[in-house]
PDB file of C-alpha atoms and ligand atoms in Angstrom:
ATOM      1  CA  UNK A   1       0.000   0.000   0.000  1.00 41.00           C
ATOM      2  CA  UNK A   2       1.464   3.544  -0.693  1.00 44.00           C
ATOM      3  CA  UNK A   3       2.213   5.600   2.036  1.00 47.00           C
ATOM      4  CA  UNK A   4       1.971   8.803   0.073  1.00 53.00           C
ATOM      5  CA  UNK A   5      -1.430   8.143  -1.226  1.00 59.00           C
ATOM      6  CA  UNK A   6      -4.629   7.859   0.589  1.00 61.00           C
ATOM      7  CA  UNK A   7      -6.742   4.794  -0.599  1.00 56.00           C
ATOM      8  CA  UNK A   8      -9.523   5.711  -3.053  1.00 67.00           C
ATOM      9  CA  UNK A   9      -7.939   9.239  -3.860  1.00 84.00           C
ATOM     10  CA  UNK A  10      -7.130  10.332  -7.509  1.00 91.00           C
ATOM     11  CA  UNK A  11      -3.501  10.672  -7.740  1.00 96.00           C
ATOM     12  CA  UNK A  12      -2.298  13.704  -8.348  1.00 96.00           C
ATOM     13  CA  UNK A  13      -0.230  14.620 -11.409  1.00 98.00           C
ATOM     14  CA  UNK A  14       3.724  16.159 -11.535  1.00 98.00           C
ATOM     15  CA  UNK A  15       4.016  17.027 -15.272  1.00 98.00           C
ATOM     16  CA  UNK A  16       7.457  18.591 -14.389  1.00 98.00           C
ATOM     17  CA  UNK A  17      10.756  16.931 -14.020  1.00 98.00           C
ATOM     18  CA  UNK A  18      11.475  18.860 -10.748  1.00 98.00           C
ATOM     19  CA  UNK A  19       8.235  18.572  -9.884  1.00 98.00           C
ATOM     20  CA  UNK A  20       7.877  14.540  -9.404  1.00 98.00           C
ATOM     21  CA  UNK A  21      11.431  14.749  -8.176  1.00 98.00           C
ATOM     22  CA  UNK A  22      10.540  16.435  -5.250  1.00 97.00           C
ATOM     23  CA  UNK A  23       7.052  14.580  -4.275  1.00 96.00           C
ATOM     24  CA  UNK A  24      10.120  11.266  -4.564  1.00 98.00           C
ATOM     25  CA  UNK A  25      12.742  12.790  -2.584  1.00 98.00           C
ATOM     26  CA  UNK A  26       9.641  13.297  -0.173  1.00 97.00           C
ATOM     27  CA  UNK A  27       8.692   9.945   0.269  1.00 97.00           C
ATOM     28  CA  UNK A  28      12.285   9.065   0.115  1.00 98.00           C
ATOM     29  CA  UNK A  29      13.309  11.125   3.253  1.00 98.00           C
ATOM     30  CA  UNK A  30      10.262   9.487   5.322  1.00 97.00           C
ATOM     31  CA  UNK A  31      11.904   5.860   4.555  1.00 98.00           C
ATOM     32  CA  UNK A  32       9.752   4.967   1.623  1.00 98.00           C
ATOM     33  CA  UNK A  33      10.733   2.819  -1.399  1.00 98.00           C
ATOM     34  CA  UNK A  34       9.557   3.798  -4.595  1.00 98.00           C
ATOM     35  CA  UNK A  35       8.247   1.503  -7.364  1.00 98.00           C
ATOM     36  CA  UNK A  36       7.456   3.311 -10.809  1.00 99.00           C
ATOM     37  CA  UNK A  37       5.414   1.653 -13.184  1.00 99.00           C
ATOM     38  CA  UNK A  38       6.333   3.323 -16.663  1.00 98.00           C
ATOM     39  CA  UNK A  39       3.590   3.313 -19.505  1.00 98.00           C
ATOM     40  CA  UNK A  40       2.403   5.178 -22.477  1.00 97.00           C
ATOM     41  CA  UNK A  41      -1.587   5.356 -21.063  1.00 97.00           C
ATOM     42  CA  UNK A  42      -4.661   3.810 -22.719  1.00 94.00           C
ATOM     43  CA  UNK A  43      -4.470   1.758 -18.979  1.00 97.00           C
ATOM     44  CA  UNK A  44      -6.101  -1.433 -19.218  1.00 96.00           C
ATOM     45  CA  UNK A  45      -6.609  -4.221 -16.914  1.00 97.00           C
ATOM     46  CA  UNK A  46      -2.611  -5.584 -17.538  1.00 97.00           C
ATOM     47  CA  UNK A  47      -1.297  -2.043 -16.424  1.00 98.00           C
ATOM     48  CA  UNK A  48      -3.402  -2.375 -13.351  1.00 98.00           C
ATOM     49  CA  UNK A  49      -1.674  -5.629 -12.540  1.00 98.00           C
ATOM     50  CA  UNK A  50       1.497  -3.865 -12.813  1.00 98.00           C
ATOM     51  CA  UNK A  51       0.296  -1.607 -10.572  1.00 98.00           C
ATOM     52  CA  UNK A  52      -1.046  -3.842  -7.800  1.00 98.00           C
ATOM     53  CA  UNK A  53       2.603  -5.709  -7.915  1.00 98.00           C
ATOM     54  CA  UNK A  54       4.599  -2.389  -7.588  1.00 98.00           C
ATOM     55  CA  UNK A  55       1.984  -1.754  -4.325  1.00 98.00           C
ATOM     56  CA  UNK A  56       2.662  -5.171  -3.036  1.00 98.00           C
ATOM     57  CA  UNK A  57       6.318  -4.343  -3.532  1.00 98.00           C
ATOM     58  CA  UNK A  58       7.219   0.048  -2.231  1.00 98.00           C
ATOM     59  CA  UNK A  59       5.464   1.910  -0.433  1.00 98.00           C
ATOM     60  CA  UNK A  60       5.505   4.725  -2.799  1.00 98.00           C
ATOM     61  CA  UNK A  61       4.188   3.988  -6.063  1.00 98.00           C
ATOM     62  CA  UNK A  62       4.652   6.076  -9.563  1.00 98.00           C
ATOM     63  CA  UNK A  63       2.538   5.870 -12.700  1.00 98.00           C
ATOM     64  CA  UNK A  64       4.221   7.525 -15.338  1.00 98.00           C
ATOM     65  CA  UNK A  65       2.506   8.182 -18.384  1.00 98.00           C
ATOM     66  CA  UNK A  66       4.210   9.140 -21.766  1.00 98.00           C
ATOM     67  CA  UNK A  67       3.871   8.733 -25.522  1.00 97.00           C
ATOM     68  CA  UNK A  68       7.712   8.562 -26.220  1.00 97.00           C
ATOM     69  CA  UNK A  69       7.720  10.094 -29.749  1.00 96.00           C
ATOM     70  CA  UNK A  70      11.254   8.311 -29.922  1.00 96.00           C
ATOM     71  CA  UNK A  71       9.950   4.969 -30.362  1.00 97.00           C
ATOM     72  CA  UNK A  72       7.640   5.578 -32.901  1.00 95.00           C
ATOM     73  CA  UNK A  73       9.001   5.313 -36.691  1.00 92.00           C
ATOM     74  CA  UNK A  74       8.068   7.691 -39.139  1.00 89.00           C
ATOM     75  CA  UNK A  75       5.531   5.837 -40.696  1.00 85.00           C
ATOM     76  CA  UNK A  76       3.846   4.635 -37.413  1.00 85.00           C
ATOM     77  CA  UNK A  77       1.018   6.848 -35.920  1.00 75.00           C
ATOM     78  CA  UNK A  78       2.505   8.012 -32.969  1.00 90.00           C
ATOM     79  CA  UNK A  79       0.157  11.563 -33.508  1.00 87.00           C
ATOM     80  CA  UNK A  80      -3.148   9.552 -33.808  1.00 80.00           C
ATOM     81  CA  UNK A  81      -1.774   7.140 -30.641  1.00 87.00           C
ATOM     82  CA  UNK A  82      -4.693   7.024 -27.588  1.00 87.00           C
ATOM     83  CA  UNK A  83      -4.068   9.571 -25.110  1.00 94.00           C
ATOM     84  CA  UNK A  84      -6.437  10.367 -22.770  1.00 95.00           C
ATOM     85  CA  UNK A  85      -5.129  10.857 -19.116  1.00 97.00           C
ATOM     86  CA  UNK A  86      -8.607  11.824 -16.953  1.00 96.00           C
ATOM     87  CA  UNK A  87      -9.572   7.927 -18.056  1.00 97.00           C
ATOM     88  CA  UNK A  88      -6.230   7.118 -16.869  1.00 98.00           C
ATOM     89  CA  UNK A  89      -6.177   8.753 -13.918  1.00 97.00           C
ATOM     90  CA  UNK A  90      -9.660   7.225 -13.154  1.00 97.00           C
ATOM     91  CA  UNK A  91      -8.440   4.074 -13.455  1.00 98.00           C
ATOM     92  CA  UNK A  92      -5.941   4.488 -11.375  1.00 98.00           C
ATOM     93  CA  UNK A  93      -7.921   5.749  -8.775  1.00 97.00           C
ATOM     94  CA  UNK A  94      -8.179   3.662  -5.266  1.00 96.00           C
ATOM     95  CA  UNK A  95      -5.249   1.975  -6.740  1.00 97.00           C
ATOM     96  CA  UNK A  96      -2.748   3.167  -4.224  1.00 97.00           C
ATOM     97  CA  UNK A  97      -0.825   5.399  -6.573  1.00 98.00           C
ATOM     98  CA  UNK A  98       0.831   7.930  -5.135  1.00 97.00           C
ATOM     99  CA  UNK A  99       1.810  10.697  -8.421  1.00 97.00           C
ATOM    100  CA  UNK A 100       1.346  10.218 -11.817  1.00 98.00           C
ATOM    101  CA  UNK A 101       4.176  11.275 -13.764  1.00 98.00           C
ATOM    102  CA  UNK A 102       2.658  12.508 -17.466  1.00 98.00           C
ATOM    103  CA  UNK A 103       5.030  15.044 -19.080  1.00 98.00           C
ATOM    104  CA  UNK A 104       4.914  17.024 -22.235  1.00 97.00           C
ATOM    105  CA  UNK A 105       7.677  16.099 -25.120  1.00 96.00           C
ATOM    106  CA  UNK A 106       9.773  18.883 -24.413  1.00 96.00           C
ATOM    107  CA  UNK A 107       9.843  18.657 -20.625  1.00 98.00           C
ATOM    108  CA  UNK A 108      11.203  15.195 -21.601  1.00 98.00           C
ATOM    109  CA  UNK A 109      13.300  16.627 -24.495  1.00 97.00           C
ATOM    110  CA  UNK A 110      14.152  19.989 -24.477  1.00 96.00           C
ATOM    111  CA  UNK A 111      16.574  20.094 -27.175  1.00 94.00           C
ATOM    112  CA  UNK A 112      14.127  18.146 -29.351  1.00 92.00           C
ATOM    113  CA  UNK A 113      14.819  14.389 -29.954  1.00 87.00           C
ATOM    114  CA  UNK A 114      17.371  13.415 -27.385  1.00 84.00           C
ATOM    115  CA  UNK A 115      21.069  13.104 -29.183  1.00 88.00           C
ATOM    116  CA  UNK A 116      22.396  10.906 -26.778  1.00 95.00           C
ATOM    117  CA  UNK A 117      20.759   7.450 -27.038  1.00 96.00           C
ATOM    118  CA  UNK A 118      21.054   3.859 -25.631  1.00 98.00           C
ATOM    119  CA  UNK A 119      21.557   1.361 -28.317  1.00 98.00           C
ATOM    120  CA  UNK A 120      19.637  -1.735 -27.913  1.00 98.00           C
ATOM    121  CA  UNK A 121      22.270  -3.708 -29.704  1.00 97.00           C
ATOM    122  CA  UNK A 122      21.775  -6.804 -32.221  1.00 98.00           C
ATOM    123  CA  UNK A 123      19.198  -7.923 -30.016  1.00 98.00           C
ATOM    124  CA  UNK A 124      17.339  -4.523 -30.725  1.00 98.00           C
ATOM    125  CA  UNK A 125      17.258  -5.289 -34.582  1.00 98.00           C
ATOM    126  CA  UNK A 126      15.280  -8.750 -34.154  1.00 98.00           C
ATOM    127  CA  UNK A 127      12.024 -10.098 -34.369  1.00 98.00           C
ATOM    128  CA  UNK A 128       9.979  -6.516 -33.154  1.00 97.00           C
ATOM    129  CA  UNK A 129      13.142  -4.115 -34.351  1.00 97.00           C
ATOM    130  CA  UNK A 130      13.035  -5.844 -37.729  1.00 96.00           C
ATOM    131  CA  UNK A 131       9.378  -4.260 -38.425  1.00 90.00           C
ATOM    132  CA  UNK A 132      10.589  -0.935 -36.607  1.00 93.00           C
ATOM    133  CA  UNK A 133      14.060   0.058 -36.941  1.00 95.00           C
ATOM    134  CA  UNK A 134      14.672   2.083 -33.984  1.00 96.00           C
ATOM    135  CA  UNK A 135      12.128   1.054 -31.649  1.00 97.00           C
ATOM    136  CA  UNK A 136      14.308  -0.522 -28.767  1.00 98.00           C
ATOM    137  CA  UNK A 137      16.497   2.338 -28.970  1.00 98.00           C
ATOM    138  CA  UNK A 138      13.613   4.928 -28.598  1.00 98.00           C
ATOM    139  CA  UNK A 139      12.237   2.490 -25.661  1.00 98.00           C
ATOM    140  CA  UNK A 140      15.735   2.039 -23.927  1.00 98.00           C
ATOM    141  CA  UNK A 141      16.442   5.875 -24.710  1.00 98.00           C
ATOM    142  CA  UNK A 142      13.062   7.173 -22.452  1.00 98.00           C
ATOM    143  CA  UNK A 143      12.983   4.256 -19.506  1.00 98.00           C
ATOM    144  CA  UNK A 144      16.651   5.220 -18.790  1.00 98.00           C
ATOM    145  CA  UNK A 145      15.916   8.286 -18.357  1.00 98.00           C
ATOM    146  CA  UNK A 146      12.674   7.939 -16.504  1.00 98.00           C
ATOM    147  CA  UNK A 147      14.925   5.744 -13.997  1.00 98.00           C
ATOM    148  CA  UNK A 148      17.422   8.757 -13.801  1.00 98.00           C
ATOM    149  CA  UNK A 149      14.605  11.030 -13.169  1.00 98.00           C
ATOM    150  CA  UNK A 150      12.618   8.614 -10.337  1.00 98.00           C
ATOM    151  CA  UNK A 151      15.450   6.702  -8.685  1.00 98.00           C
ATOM    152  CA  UNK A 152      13.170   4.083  -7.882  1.00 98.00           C
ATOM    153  CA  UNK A 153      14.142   1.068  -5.969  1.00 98.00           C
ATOM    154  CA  UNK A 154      12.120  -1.315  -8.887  1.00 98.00           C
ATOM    155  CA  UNK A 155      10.613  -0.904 -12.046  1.00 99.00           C
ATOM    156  CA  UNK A 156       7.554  -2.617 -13.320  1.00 98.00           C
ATOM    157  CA  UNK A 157       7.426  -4.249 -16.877  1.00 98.00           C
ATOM    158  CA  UNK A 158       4.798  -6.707 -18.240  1.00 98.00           C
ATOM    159  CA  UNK A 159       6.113  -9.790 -20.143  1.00 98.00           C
ATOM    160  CA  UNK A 160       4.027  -9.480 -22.672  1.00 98.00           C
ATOM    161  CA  UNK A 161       6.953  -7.507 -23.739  1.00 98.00           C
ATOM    162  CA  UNK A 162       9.365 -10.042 -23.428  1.00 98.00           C
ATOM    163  CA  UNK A 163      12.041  -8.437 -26.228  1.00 98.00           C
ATOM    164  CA  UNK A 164      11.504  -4.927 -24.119  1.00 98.00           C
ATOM    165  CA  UNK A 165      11.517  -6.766 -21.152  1.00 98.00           C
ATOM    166  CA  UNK A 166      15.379  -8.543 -22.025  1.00 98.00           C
ATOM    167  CA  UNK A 167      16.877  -5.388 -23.552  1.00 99.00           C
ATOM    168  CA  UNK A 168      15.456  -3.456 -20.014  1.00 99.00           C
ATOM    169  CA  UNK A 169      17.005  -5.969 -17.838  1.00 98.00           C
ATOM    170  CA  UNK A 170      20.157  -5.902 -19.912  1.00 98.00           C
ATOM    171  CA  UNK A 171      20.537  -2.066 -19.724  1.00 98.00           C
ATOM    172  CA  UNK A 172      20.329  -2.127 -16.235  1.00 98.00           C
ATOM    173  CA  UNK A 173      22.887  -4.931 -15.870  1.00 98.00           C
ATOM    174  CA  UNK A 174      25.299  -3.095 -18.413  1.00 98.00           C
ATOM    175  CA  UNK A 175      24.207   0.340 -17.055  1.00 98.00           C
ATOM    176  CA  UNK A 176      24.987  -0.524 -13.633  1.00 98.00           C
ATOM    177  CA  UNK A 177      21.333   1.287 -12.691  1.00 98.00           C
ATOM    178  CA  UNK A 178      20.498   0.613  -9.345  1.00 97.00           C
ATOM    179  CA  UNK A 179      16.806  -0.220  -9.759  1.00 98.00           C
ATOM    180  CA  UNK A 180      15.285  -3.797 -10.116  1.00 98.00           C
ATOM    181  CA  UNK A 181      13.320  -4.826 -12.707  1.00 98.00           C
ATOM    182  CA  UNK A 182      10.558  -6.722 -11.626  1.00 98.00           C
ATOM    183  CA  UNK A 183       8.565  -8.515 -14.409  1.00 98.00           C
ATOM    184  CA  UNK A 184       4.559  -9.425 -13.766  1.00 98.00           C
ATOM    185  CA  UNK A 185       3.060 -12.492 -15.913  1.00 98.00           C
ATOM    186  CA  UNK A 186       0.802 -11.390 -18.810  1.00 98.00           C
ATOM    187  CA  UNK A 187      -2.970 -11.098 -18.439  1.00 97.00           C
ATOM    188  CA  UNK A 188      -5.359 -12.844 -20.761  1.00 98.00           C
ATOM    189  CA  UNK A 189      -8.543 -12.368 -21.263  1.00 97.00           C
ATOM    190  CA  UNK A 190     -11.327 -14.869 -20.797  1.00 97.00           C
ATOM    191  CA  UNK A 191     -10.879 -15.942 -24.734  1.00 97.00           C
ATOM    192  CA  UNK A 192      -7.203 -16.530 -23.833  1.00 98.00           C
ATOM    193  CA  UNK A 193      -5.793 -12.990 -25.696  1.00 98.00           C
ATOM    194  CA  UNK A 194      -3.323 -10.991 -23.937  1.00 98.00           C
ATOM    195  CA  UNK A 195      -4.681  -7.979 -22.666  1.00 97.00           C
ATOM    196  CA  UNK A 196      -2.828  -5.260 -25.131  1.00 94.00           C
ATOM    197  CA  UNK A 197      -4.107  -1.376 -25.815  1.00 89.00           C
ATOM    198  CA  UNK A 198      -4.292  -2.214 -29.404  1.00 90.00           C
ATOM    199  CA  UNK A 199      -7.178  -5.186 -28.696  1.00 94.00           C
ATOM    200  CA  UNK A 200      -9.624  -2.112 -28.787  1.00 90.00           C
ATOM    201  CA  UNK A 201      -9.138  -2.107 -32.594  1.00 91.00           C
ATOM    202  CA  UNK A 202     -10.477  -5.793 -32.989  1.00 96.00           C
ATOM    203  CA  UNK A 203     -14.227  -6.316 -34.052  1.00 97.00           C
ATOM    204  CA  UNK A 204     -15.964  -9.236 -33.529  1.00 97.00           C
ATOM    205  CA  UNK A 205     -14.475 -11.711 -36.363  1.00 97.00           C
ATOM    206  CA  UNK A 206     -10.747 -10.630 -36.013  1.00 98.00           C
ATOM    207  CA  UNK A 207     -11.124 -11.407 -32.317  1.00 98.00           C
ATOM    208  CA  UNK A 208     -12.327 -14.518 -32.875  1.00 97.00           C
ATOM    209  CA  UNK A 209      -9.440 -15.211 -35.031  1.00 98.00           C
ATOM    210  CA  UNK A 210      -6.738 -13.718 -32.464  1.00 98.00           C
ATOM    211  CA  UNK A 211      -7.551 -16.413 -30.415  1.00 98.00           C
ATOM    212  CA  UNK A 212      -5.293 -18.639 -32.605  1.00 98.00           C
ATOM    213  CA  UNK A 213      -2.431 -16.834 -31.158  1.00 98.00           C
ATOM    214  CA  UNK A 214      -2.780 -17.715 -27.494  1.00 98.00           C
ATOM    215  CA  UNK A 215      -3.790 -21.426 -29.064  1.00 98.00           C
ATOM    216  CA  UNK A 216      -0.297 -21.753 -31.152  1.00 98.00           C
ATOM    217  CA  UNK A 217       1.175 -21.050 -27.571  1.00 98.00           C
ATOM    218  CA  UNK A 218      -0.834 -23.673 -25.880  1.00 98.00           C
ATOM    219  CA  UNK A 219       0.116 -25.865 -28.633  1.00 98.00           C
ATOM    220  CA  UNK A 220       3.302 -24.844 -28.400  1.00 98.00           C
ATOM    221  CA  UNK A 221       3.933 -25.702 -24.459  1.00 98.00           C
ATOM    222  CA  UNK A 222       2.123 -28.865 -25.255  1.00 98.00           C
ATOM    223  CA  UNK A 223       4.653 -29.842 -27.728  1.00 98.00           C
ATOM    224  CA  UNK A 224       7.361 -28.534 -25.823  1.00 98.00           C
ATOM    225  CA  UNK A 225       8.623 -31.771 -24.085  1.00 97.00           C
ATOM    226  CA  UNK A 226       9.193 -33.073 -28.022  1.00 97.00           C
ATOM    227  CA  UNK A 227      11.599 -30.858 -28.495  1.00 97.00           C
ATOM    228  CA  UNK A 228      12.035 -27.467 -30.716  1.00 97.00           C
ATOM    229  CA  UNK A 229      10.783 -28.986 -33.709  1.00 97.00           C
ATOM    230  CA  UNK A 230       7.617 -30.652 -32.339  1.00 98.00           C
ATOM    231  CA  UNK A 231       7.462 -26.729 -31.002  1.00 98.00           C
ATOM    232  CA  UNK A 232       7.550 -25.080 -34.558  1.00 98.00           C
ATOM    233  CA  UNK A 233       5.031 -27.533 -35.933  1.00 98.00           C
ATOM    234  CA  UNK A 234       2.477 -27.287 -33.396  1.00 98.00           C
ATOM    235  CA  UNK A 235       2.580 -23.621 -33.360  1.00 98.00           C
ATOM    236  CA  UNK A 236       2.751 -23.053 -37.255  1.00 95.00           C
ATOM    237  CA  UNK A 237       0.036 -25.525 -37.612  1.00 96.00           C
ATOM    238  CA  UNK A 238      -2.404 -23.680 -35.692  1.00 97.00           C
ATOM    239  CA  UNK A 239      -1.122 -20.197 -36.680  1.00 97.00           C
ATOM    240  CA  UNK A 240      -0.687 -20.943 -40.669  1.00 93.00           C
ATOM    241  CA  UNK A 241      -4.567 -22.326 -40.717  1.00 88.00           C
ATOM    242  CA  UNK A 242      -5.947 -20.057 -38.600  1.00 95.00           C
ATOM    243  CA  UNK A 243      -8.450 -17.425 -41.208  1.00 95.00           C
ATOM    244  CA  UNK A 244      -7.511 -13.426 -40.929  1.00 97.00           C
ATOM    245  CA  UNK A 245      -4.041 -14.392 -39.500  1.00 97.00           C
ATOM    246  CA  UNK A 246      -1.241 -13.210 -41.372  1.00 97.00           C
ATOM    247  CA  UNK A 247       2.320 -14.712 -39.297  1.00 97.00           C
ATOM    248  CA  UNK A 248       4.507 -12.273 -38.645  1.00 96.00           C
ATOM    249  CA  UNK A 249       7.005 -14.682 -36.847  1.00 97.00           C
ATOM    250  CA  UNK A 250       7.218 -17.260 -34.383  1.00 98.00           C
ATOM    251  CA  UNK A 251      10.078 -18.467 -32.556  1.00 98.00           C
ATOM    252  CA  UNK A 252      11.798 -19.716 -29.802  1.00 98.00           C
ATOM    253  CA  UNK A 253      14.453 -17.720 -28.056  1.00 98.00           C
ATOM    254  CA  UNK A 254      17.242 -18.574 -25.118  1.00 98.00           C
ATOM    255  CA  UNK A 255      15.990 -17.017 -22.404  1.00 98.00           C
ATOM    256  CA  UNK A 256      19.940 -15.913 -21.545  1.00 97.00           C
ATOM    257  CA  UNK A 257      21.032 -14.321 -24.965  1.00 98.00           C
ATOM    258  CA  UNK A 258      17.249 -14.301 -26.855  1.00 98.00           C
ATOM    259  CA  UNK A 259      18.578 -15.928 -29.520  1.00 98.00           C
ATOM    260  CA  UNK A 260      16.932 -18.755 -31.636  1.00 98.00           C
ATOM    261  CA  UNK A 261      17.405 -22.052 -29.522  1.00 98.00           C
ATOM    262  CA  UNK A 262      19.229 -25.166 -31.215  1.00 96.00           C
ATOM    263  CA  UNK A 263      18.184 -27.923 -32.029  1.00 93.00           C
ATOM    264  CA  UNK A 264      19.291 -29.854 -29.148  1.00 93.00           C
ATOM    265  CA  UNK A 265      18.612 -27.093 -27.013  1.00 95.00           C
ATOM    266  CA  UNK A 266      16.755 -28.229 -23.247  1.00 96.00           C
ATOM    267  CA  UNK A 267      15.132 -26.271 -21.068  1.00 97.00           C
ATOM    268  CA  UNK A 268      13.883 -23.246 -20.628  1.00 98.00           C
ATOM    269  CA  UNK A 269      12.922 -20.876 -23.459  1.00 98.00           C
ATOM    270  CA  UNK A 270      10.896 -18.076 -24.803  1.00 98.00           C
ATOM    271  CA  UNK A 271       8.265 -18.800 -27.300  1.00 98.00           C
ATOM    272  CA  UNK A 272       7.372 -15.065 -29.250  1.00 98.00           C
ATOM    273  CA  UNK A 273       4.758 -14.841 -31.982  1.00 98.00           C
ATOM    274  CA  UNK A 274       3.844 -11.595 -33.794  1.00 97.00           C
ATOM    275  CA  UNK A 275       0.624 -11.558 -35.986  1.00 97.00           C
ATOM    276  CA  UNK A 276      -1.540  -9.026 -38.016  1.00 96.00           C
ATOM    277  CA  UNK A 277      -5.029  -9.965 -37.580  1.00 97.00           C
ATOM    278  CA  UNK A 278      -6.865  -7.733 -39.694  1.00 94.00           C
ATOM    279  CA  UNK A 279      -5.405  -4.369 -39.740  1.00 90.00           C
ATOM    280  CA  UNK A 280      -3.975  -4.833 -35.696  1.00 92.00           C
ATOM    281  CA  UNK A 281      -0.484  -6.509 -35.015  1.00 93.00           C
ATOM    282  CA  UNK A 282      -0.545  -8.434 -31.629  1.00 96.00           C
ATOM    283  CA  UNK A 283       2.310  -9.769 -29.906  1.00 97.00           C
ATOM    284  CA  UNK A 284       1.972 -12.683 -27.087  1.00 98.00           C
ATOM    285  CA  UNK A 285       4.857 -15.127 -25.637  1.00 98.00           C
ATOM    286  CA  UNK A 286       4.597 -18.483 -23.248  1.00 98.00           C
ATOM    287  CA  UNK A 287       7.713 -20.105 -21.292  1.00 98.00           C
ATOM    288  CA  UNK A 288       8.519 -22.995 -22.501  1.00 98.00           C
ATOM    289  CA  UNK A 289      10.890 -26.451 -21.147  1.00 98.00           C
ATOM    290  CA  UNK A 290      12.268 -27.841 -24.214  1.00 98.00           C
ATOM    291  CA  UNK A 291      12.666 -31.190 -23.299  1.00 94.00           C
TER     292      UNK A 291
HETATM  293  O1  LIG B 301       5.750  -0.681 -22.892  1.00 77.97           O
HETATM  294  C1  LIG B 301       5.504   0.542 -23.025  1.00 77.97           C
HETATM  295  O2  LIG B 301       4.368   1.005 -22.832  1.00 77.97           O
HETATM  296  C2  LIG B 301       6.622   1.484 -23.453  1.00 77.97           C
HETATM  297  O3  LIG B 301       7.486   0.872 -24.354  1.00 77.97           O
HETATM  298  C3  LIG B 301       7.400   2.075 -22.262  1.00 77.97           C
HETATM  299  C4  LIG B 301       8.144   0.995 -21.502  1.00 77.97           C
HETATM  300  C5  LIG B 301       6.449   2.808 -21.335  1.00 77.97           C
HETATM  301  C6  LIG B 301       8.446   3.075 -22.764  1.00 77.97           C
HETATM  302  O4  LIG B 301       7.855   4.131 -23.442  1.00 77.97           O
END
């Protein structure tokens, strides 16, 4: 439970820089540890479980909220991207937040788009950074410096993200940043879909057909103590018959490096699958034990 927020209170908002850093250094002084739970809005049900972990977790909790124009490409829509921050802030609401953080662009960059960058590295260029160069450097780019600006004792990530999630936990390692990164298990839906912003854009039939991702998982894990190939051909045989499902990829990673597993790997790994249903891309991923 926060002890900076009273329970059922609307948190307040620090749109400045200065302005959060003092609410933190606040809380800091009275012995609290602080948890900040970074997103870009649009809060759904998965952000909330975030949420609830970083309360379990610090007593001070942070919500911040901001469309990082660096990690949008030039052809994605990072103008027409959901914002609305009263829904967000009435969502979090009674959820033992204790600030929002949602700044403008240039309180984030003053100069304009930030010249110094973290590079996301090979790793960065894979599976989501082949579809949008950039992306992991944009993402790496703003959470380090939201963790320079907070100083929190954790950070929250969903695995959903589980390519953010690695490159995260390997900036901090290689950054020597003092915060852990705690990682909260995805959150499906009764139908089985990860909860994502973008399953707003779904109607009826293409949600119907996103199911076969969370299936080709399930297949997947079923499969998994065959080995890596008994893993690809469950998976592609639901995903490749599945109507309104266009594969982007699916593979299994090494949970250590992310790379693709070989064929006598055993053990853990990370099964990722990216598909366009209809006009919406979705992204989901299962731990596996190759056996
Ligand atoms: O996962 C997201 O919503 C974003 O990539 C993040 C981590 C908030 C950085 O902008």
């Amino acid at each position: 439970m926060s002890t900076t927020s009273t329970p059922g209170a609307i948190p307040p908002v620090e749109t400045t820089i200065a302005g959060l850093r003092s609410h933190l250094d606040a809380a800091r002084a009275s012995g609290s540890t602080i948890a900040l739970v970074p997103t870009m809005g649009s809060l759904h049900d998965g952000h909330l479980a975030l949420v609830e972990r970083a309360t379990e977790l610090a007593q001070t909790v942070v919500v911040s909220i901001f469309v990082n124009p660096l990690q949008f490409g030039p052809s994605e829509d990072f103008e027409r991207y959901p914002r609305d921050l009263d829904a967000d802030r009435d969502a979090l609401t009674g959820q033992g937040v204790a600030a929002v953080f949602a700044p403008a662009a240039d309180e984030m960059y003053p100069n304009g788009p930030s010249q110094t960058r973290v590079t996301a590295g090979a790793v960065g260029s894979m599976f989501e950074g082949r579809s949008r160069p950039g992306h992991f450097d944009g993402v790496l780019t703003v959470v380090a410096k939201l963790l320079g600006i907070a100083q929190p004792d954790l950070v929250i990530f969903g695995q959903k993200d589980a390519q953010q999630v690695f490159l995260v936990q390997r900036m901090v390692r290689d950054l020597d940043i003092r915060s852990r990164v705690e990682v909260v298990e995805t959150v499906r839906a009764d139908d089985g879909l990860a909860l994502s912003s973008r399953n707003r854009f779904l109607d009826e039939r293409h949600r119907r057909a996103a199911r076969a991702i969370p299936d080709a998982l399930e297949a997947a894990q079923s499969a998994a103590d065959r080995g890596i190939d008994a893993v690809l051909a469950a998976a592609q045989g639901v995903l490749m018959g599945a109507d309104d499902v266009e594969l982007d990829y699916f593979s299994v990673v090494r949970t250590d490096t992310f790379q693709p597993v070989d064929d006598d790997h055993r053990g853990p790994a990370r099964a990722l699958v990216a598909a366009r249903v209809g006009d919406t891309r979705l992204i989901d991923t299962e731990l596996l034990h190759l056996g």
